[in-house]
Amino acid sequence: MSTPVTSPAPAGVELEIGGMTCASCAMRIEKKLNKLDGVTATVNYATEKAKVTVPDGYDPALLIAEVEKSGYTAALPAPKGAKGDADDAGDPELRSLRHRLIGSLVLTLPVIAMAMIPVLQFTYWQWASLALAAPVIIWGAWPFHRAAWMNLRHGTATMDTLISMGTSAAFLWSLYALFLGTAGTPGMTHPFEFALAPSDGAANIYLEVAAGVTMFILAGRYFEKRSKKQAGAALRALLELGAKEVSVVRDGVEAKLVVDELRLGDEFIVRPGEKIATDGIVVSGTSAVDVSMLTGESVPIEVAEGDLVTGATTNVGGRLIVRTTRIGADTQLAQMARLVEEAQTGKAEVQRLADRISGVFVPIVIVIAVATLGAWLGAGFPATAAFTAAVAVLVIACPCALGLATPTALLVGTGRGAQMGILIKGPEVLESTRKIDTVILDKTGTVTSGRMTLVDVAVEPGIDRAELLRLAGALEDASEHPIAQAIAKAATQEVGRLPATEGFTNIEGRGVQGVVDGHAVLVGRDSLLADWSLRLSPELAAVKTRAEGDGKTVVAVAWDGQTRGVIVVADTVKPTSAEAVSRFKALGLTPVLLTGDNEAVAHQIAAEVGIKEVIAEVLPKDKVDVVARLQREGRVVAMIGDGVNDAPALAQADLGLAMGTGADVAIEASDITLVRGDLRSAVDAIRLSRKTLGTIKTNLFWAFAYNVAAIPIAALGMLNPMLAGAAMAVSSLFVVGNSLRLRGFTSIAATSRA
């Protein structure tokens, strides 16, 4: 097929598909699109979307036309931020289903009541049943008949074919019995029975079967569609979180703009209570920012000049001026939404299996129904018994539950993960979480905070700790070194406002010196003090030796010609890391600490959090080799890291988890992104992935076992077609309801707080 070019299109096109009623519909559209030259398509029944890869310049109208030729509708998605369709009013298909369901319910209930309760069967009840049931079977079931006709024209069969055949056959047989048989005789009664018995076929009508099946299936379809919309609410909410307007300062003048008009480098104002318009860096002001939409953490974080802020988070403190660093599709919010949507649209191996089963299931069921009819007639049973058994087979076999088993669980699981700050990149990740047995933890920024923190202060006799911190902090505040900033921050928190520094000098690699409140202050290494003929006392030297043995950094402080004390700083273990490690063990995983630090430091950190296996003194470029070596030993490895140098190892691992507080390249290389810096979220990610996979398997087992077990029962004439339709609808609702249970998944952090 040729691929004419009429207008440019991106290499990746997304289409919103309408009119699908089952997984078989999705498979059919997928096959049609994949037959086009250069086109690769994946159609998801649950999200009602098609992800299509096309050559550059391919016209999306050609894709839409191909879908419409298959009997379905297709359209390019509305711009992000357009009004959602969470309710019936916003979705014509859902609204139509609702109207058909209500009409069918009102008309069908009297028909079922008369058929089941002999005392209600007045003289002409059968004709009243026909008047009530006919609109249900023709108008209520019209979407199934229309789809079945389209399928027939294209030489295919789907679950709609089964529904249309079953209800039409029951209706036509009832018309035959009423007009040409004896069923129309005044005073005819029709007892309700679970089991079939040989009788005169011309004396029985099955209007309650046709109307009842239609009503039950419409109810199932309606509530399935409603449930799918609820399941996808997390993604829609994510896309709608951003600010709509922003106050931009250009050429010294403040102006209100639509967020889409922001440019890189623009400076905008965020007042208390306002949402931050886009990702940026604070250039002025201090405040607290509510980041719960990203991390799930309820406690706001403090930000000041030089700190990065994320779009859609809320400023709950002071006034900020922020310089734009990312806009549009590059923002963290947009990346999160893209990751979630890709995860929900992809297909896990178990889902591909379900699709293959659905694709061959319908033709097989039709053959079984025909064989059932022939077998009953050949055995000498009345036509009514043979016909009823065949209809029951058609109805009970509709594998709607099979088509919903994977996509609904995937929708809810990944949506719940997004709410908790866990971004699962694709459904295949779920398979990986089941198999891993070893989890490698990068030390810096993962197990530890990745930032230097003051951990101890030792002073000479007669020296006030607060005074030492005040003078040292004031001097260090003029330096940009991470150790200096850690000391200055701790000093500010402990003693308040720091005095000004005069004559500040940075001695490269050794420390700083200057004048604070009239005191000549030195802060740095021993060698800096030695230049001024100063030494540490034996007590301070012992503190220094002990701290350095634990991998900590020691800074000496002196003023006015005397050594006054030492300050100990270190990259501290995150408060939650030990709990996370114990949780990994509870999941059956072996934790391994990986670091470039020396053995002593590595083992000290490992002991603090409860890790026995340590791999230390590893160069950044060699981390990927460590992962590969463990894999060669037969281990299935998960890697958790945050730095640029972790990216190759994250990609090499069977499962890569990147801390969202880390580098973009690490996040891109990973399978799961953890927006929070809390290592417990990695535990939550594995727990949620495994629970989602378990839900998928439970759904598939239920759906498949149900069909396999029910078809023989129906073929043997043991199941009334109306009950078969009700049971089929209930099975679909069970699958959706089982998937929605994932919305109740809770973080271990929440459990710990409780």
Coordinates of C-alpha atoms in Angstrom, one line a residue, residues 107 110-111 114 122 124-138 170-179 184 205-208 210-211:
L107 CA -39.0 -2.8 29.9
P110 CA -41.7 -7.1 33.9
V111 CA -40.9 -9.6 31.1
M114 CA -43.9 -12.8 34.1
F122 CA -52.4 -13.7 32.8
Y124 CA -52.4 -12.7 27.1
W125 CA -49.1 -12.3 29.1
Q126 CA -47.0 -13.6 26.2
W127 CA -48.2 -10.9 23.9
A128 CA -47.5 -8.2 26.5
S129 CA -44.0 -9.7 26.9
L130 CA -43.5 -9.4 23.1
A131 CA -44.5 -5.7 23.2
L132 CA -42.1 -5.0 26.1
A133 CA -39.2 -7.1 24.9
A134 CA -39.1 -6.1 21.2
P135 CA -37.7 -2.5 21.9
V136 CA -35.1 -4.0 24.2
I137 CA -33.9 -6.6 21.7
I138 CA -34.0 -4.2 18.7
A170 CA -34.1 -16.3 20.9
F171 CA -36.2 -13.4 19.6
L172 CA -36.8 -15.1 16.2
W173 CA -37.7 -18.4 17.8
S174 CA -40.2 -16.7 20.0
L175 CA -41.8 -15.0 17.0
Y176 CA -42.1 -18.3 15.3
A177 CA -43.6 -19.9 18.4
L178 CA -46.1 -17.0 18.9
F179 CA -47.3 -16.6 15.3
G184 CA -49.7 -17.6 21.2
I205 CA -41.0 -18.4 24.0
Y206 CA -37.6 -17.0 25.0
L207 CA -38.3 -13.3 25.1
E208 CA -37.1 -13.0 28.7
A210 CA -33.2 -12.2 24.8
A211 CA -34.3 -9.1 26.8

